[in-house]
Amino acid sequence: MAVKKVRAGLDSDKKEQITENNENEVKNEKLRCRSGYKMTELGEVPEEWEIRKFGDVLSFMKSGLSRNLKEEDVGIPCIRSNNMVNGKIDKADLKYWFLKDDKGANIDDYVLDDGDILVNFINSIAQIGKTCIYRNIGRKSIYTTNIFRIKVNTQLVDNKFFYYYTQTNKYNMDIGLITKPAVNQASFTSVDFKNIIIPIPSIKEQQKISLIISSVDEQIEISDNLIEKTKKLKKGLMQKLFTKGIGHSRFKNTEIGRIPEEWSSECSFINIKSGFGFKLNEYVENGIPLIRINNVMYGKITDEDLCFLPQTYLEEYKEFVLKKGDILVALNRPVTNNQLKIGKVVNEPAILYQRVGRLEMDLEKYNPNFYFQYLQSDYFINILTSSLVGSDQPYIKTSEFSKIYFPVPTFEEQQKISSILSSVDEQIDQYEAKKEKLQELKKGLMQKLLTGKIRVKVC
């Protein structure tokens, strides 16, 4: 009994010591806070800001309709997760449902209001938690079962302020903590979502913060419109230049349709050299970049998620070493979203991985830049798509590729056409570079304004 009393006393002393330590830590944190700030579970925030749970500031939250949607327009569009793109509704690839539900659901209960915030709560890990603000698409719309539709209590929180908070790193971390992974898709519950906490300034300060971030969004939208407009211009130029050329008046019928009389149509002059299947245990932390299929995008090679091989492989695998300007194409699933995964090597040296092909041709007769552009044309993509082998993972079979006919202008005209289209690409690159800077600016503003690290003046 005496031993138990001693242990109890020790345990009590420990608890008191821990409590005292915690109180000291809080005091120390308060001492470390800047004047006008306080320490909270979200870190340092302005003294007058509140910390609330999502559930405290939401007035409505409900998942959508679960139905086997139709491709044809049978009544009303249904917004799915793939229609939520960069915080907006993308009307491409809409699916539909009947105005009168065959299972008795009241469709009006699922009709979206302008300004509703949509949250993707069932999807892949990469897409889970993404949000967008619904804007009227010109007709009534409903939403599908893997999306939460939420409305905020506008007396407590500004709609855009809440939306912008769902774009922050802290929100993404919280979503990661509540997400339950599964084999095919991940998910989280409405209960867990409502327990996420958010810093809440006054309504006026929220509105001012939203206004500042929205102004950057407007600039990003202008950039998006310029990019889209210039891409349409390029499409029109490609259609004209690849069928009529420059300054021709007489044309002939060929395997690829009508082309200028001075041109020819040829096949089997582009060879595809596939890469090598290096093993994971050959990868190193730093070394020679290995260009894999995920690095080949639409019109460019990306250095995101690069893997590396030892320097010595430059000598050991000479035939797979890439140089600047080499044209690469994805061999498996080369066409997605009606675009070809093709790009030019920018940084050398690099090494070619399997399932990626390097295009090789006689450089004295065929201009690689001309064919780099031609391979991205709608006409060629349609031809290539029909020649792919396999259904689940369609791929380019070199024997089938060699049967495809290409237009062959004079070498001089190939250069002129590629130069015209390359100048348009440069303009698109400039717009995209400006957009990236604006996105970085927005990201920095959100990080500072939504946490109170930088304050805004409120009248």
XYZ file of N, CA and C in Angstrom, residues 81-201:
363
model
N -16.800 15.627 -60.990
C -15.516 16.144 -60.504
C -14.611 16.598 -61.640
N -14.681 15.915 -62.809
C -13.807 16.311 -63.910
C -14.254 17.618 -64.563
N -15.448 18.115 -64.200
C -15.887 19.424 -64.686
C -15.392 20.551 -63.782
N -14.771 20.183 -62.659
C -14.213 21.172 -61.735
C -12.736 21.372 -62.074
N -12.438 22.446 -62.803
C -11.085 22.676 -63.304
C -10.606 24.067 -62.878
N -9.506 24.090 -62.115
C -8.898 25.360 -61.683
C -9.907 26.303 -61.026
N -10.756 25.733 -60.174
C -11.690 26.548 -59.419
C -12.916 27.009 -60.177
N -13.089 26.499 -61.407
C -14.225 26.898 -62.226
C -14.911 25.666 -62.802
N -16.081 25.890 -63.389
C -16.793 24.815 -64.063
C -16.394 24.770 -65.530
N -15.889 23.619 -65.951
C -15.544 23.378 -67.351
C -16.702 22.603 -67.977
N -17.332 23.208 -68.986
C -18.517 22.594 -69.582
C -18.194 21.486 -70.581
N -16.901 21.233 -70.817
C -16.518 20.140 -71.709
C -16.862 18.799 -71.063
N -17.310 17.872 -71.868
C -17.610 16.518 -71.404
C -18.677 16.482 -70.302
N -19.715 17.284 -70.466
C -20.838 17.223 -69.525
C -21.631 15.939 -69.739
N -22.204 15.419 -68.672
C -23.147 14.306 -68.759
C -24.499 14.781 -68.220
N -25.543 13.971 -68.445
C -26.899 14.474 -68.204
C -27.770 13.452 -67.470
N -28.872 13.989 -66.886
C -29.875 13.139 -66.267
C -31.259 13.691 -66.594
N -32.268 12.873 -66.304
C -33.647 13.231 -66.629
C -34.195 14.275 -65.662
N -35.079 15.125 -66.179
C -35.727 16.120 -65.325
C -36.648 15.463 -64.306
N -37.189 14.302 -64.679
C -38.000 13.520 -63.747
C -37.242 12.235 -63.441
N -36.793 12.118 -62.205
C -35.960 10.971 -61.816
C -36.788 9.685 -61.759
N -36.254 8.591 -62.342
C -37.005 7.327 -62.379
C -37.027 6.611 -61.031
N -36.215 7.116 -60.055
C -36.226 6.503 -58.725
C -36.938 7.379 -57.688
N -37.570 8.414 -58.167
C -38.410 9.222 -57.294
C -37.753 10.392 -56.603
N -36.456 10.634 -56.876
C -35.779 11.773 -56.242
C -36.320 13.085 -56.810
N -36.373 14.099 -55.979
C -36.801 15.423 -56.422
C -35.591 16.143 -57.007
N -35.549 16.285 -58.323
C -34.401 16.873 -59.000
C -34.125 18.294 -58.505
N -35.186 19.016 -58.158
C -35.012 20.397 -57.688
C -34.137 20.467 -56.431
N -34.096 19.381 -55.654
C -33.270 19.358 -54.440
C -31.774 19.386 -54.767
N -31.442 19.074 -56.018
C -30.036 18.990 -56.410
C -29.624 20.094 -57.385
N -30.554 21.003 -57.689
C -30.234 22.093 -58.608
C -29.303 23.090 -57.911
N -28.214 23.420 -58.597
C -27.194 24.294 -58.020
C -27.580 25.764 -58.137
N -27.180 26.544 -57.143
C -27.360 27.996 -57.163
C -26.035 28.663 -57.507
N -26.111 29.787 -58.178
C -24.913 30.548 -58.501
C -24.179 30.912 -57.211
N -22.891 30.598 -57.152
C -22.093 30.893 -55.955
C -21.916 29.722 -55.015
N -22.628 28.600 -55.258
C -22.416 27.407 -54.432
C -20.957 26.965 -54.519
N -20.416 26.507 -53.402
C -19.063 25.948 -53.400
C -19.177 24.430 -53.486
N -18.463 23.839 -54.438
C -18.478 22.397 -54.630
C -17.172 21.807 -54.127
N -17.279 20.697 -53.393
C -16.104 20.045 -52.807
C -16.081 18.579 -53.241
N -14.978 18.164 -53.814
C -14.832 16.788 -54.270
C -14.397 15.921 -53.082
N -15.274 15.036 -52.599
C -14.935 14.263 -51.399
C -14.754 12.768 -51.665
N -14.939 12.327 -52.901
C -14.630 10.937 -53.286
C -13.875 10.990 -54.606
N -12.600 10.630 -54.584
C -11.808 10.652 -55.810
C -10.429 10.089 -55.518
N -9.512 10.270 -56.462
C -8.128 9.850 -56.241
C -7.496 10.758 -55.184
N -6.403 10.302 -54.615
C -5.691 11.095 -53.610
C -5.308 12.461 -54.186
N -4.917 12.484 -55.457
C -4.474 13.731 -56.081
C -5.610 14.739 -56.223
N -6.845 14.258 -56.379
C -7.984 15.153 -56.638
C -8.870 15.405 -55.428
N -8.694 14.612 -54.397
C -9.583 14.703 -53.233
C -9.495 16.085 -52.577
N -10.653 16.647 -52.242
C -10.698 17.923 -51.538
C -10.713 19.148 -52.425
N -10.512 18.984 -53.737
C -10.475 20.161 -54.607
C -11.852 20.828 -54.639
N -11.846 22.136 -54.792
C -13.076 22.910 -54.716
C -13.223 23.833 -55.913
N -14.438 24.298 -56.128
C -14.667 25.344 -57.119
C -15.949 26.083 -56.759
N -16.082 27.282 -57.285
C -17.319 28.049 -57.116
C -18.163 27.850 -58.367
N -19.380 27.375 -58.164
C -20.276 27.157 -59.298
C -20.809 28.491 -59.803
N -20.686 28.700 -61.107
C -21.282 29.855 -61.764
C -22.267 29.360 -62.808
N -23.379 30.070 -62.941
C -24.446 29.677 -63.856
C -23.895 29.377 -65.243
N -24.196 28.223 -65.796
C -23.690 27.832 -67.114
C -24.728 28.072 -68.217
N -25.774 28.810 -67.880
C -26.774 29.139 -68.889
C -28.035 28.309 -68.808
N -28.031 27.318 -67.942
C -29.210 26.477 -67.719
C -29.072 25.806 -66.360
N -30.178 25.289 -65.844
C -30.128 24.608 -64.563
C -29.186 23.416 -64.619
N -28.474 23.179 -63.499
C -27.552 22.043 -63.417
C -27.684 21.378 -62.060
N -27.415 20.070 -62.034
C -27.350 19.339 -60.769
C -25.924 18.847 -60.588
N -25.673 18.083 -59.524
C -24.313 17.621 -59.261
C -24.345 16.164 -58.806
N -23.223 15.487 -58.994
C -23.159 14.047 -58.769
C -22.780 13.698 -57.334
N -22.824 12.414 -57.038
C -22.754 11.922 -55.655
C -21.400 12.078 -54.976
N -20.310 12.245 -55.724
C -18.998 12.372 -55.079
C -18.621 13.817 -54.784
N -19.614 14.703 -54.871
C -19.388 16.123 -54.615
C -20.295 16.600 -53.479
N -19.706 17.359 -52.548
C -20.505 18.078 -51.554
C -20.818 19.462 -52.108
N -22.075 19.854 -51.962
C -22.472 21.223 -52.270
C -22.596 21.954 -50.938
N -21.888 23.069 -50.789
C -21.948 23.774 -49.517
C -22.300 25.242 -49.723
N -22.965 25.795 -48.708
C -23.254 27.215 -48.636
C -22.723 27.723 -47.306
N -22.169 28.924 -47.307
C -21.630 29.480 -46.068
C -22.670 30.377 -45.405
N -22.513 30.547 -44.106
C -23.323 31.508 -43.361
C -22.714 32.884 -43.627
N -23.357 33.667 -44.474
C -22.769 34.929 -44.933
C -22.670 35.986 -43.824
N -23.296 35.733 -42.680
C -23.130 36.650 -41.555
C -21.793 36.418 -40.843
N -21.230 35.225 -41.069
C -19.969 34.868 -40.402
C -18.777 34.861 -41.346
N -19.017 34.482 -42.602
C -17.887 34.315 -43.518
C -18.274 34.716 -44.937
N -17.334 35.357 -45.608
C -17.500 35.735 -47.006
C -17.301 34.498 -47.884
N -18.171 34.335 -48.871
C -18.144 33.137 -49.718
C -16.783 32.935 -50.374
N -16.229 33.989 -50.956
C -14.937 33.865 -51.647
C -13.797 33.649 -50.659
N -13.904 34.271 -49.480
C -12.867 34.069 -48.466
C -12.783 32.588 -48.109
N -13.940 31.971 -47.900
C -13.950 30.544 -47.559
C -13.370 29.726 -48.708
N -13.779 30.047 -49.939
C -13.261 29.316 -51.102
C -11.745 29.445 -51.197
N -11.247 30.667 -51.049
C -9.799 30.861 -51.161
C -9.056 30.093 -50.063
N -9.660 29.999 -48.878
C -8.993 29.232 -47.823
C -8.829 27.765 -48.239
N -9.772 27.254 -49.035
C -9.668 25.858 -49.487
C -8.612 25.667 -50.570
N -7.909 26.736 -50.916
C -6.796 26.634 -51.869
C -5.439 26.680 -51.171
N -5.452 26.774 -49.841
C -4.193 26.934 -49.103
C -3.538 25.593 -48.793
N -2.252 25.666 -48.486
C -1.508 24.464 -48.107
C -2.066 23.850 -46.825
N -2.481 24.708 -45.890
C -3.012 24.199 -44.620
C -4.283 23.393 -44.852
N -5.149 23.892 -45.708
C -6.377 23.150 -46.038
C -6.015 21.797 -46.651
N -5.092 21.789 -47.593
C -4.699 20.525 -48.234
C -4.119 19.536 -47.227
N -3.367 20.052 -46.251
C -2.834 19.182 -45.198
C -3.961 18.587 -44.364
N -4.941 19.428 -44.034
C -6.078 18.950 -43.236
C -6.887 17.902 -43.997
N -7.070 18.118 -45.294
C -7.782 17.139 -46.124
C -7.014 15.815 -46.127
N -5.696 15.907 -46.208
C -4.887 14.691 -46.178
C -5.059 13.912 -44.881
N -5.226 14.650 -43.786
C -5.378 13.993 -42.476
C -6.720 13.284 -42.320
N -7.775 13.799 -42.952
C -9.103 13.192 -42.783
C -9.455 12.202 -43.900
N -8.602 12.139 -44.920
C -8.895 11.263 -46.071
C -8.606 9.811 -45.738
N -9.534 8.954 -46.124
C -9.375 7.505 -45.924
C -9.090 6.867 -47.283
N -7.850 6.419 -47.507
C -7.491 5.828 -48.803
C -8.213 4.507 -49.039
N -8.437 4.182 -50.306
C -9.023 2.901 -50.703
C -8.316 2.435 -51.961
N -8.676 1.245 -52.443
C -7.991 0.672 -53.604
C -8.161 1.556 -54.835
N -9.404 1.924 -55.156
C -9.669 2.687 -56.370
C -9.794 4.187 -56.127
N -10.300 4.583 -54.959
C -10.476 5.999 -54.693
C -10.506 6.266 -53.193
N -10.210 7.493 -52.846
C -10.192 7.890 -51.447
C -11.441 8.709 -51.142
N -11.688 8.956 -49.841
C -12.870 9.720 -49.457
C -12.698 10.293 -48.053
N -13.561 11.255 -47.714
C -13.651 11.720 -46.340
C -15.122 11.998 -46.030
N -15.459 12.098 -44.748
C -16.848 12.278 -44.348
C -17.170 13.754 -44.122
N -18.456 14.056 -44.139
C -18.882 15.427 -43.872
C -18.559 15.821 -42.434
N -18.641 14.854 -41.514
C -18.332 15.129 -40.101
C -16.888 15.585 -39.952
N -15.958 14.846 -40.569
C -14.542 15.206 -40.490
C -14.272 16.543 -41.185
N -14.946 16.765 -42.308
C -14.758 18.016 -43.040
C -15.188 19.199 -42.172
N -16.303 19.048 -41.485
C -16.830 20.136 -40.656
C -15.940 20.424 -39.448
N -15.057 19.493 -39.106
C -14.167 19.695 -37.960
C -12.870 20.412 -38.323
N -12.639 20.657 -39.613
C -11.470 21.438 -40.021
C -11.637 22.866 -39.510
N -10.534 23.458 -39.030
C -10.636 24.808 -38.467
C -10.109 25.852 -39.446
N -10.619 27.077 -39.295
C -10.317 28.177 -40.206
C -10.204 29.473 -39.401
N -9.238 30.331 -39.717
C -9.152 31.635 -39.043
C -10.190 32.594 -39.631
N -10.883 33.315 -38.798
C -11.973 34.180 -39.237
C -11.736 35.635 -38.813
N -11.398 36.512 -39.757
C -11.355 37.947 -39.460
C -12.782 38.520 -39.488
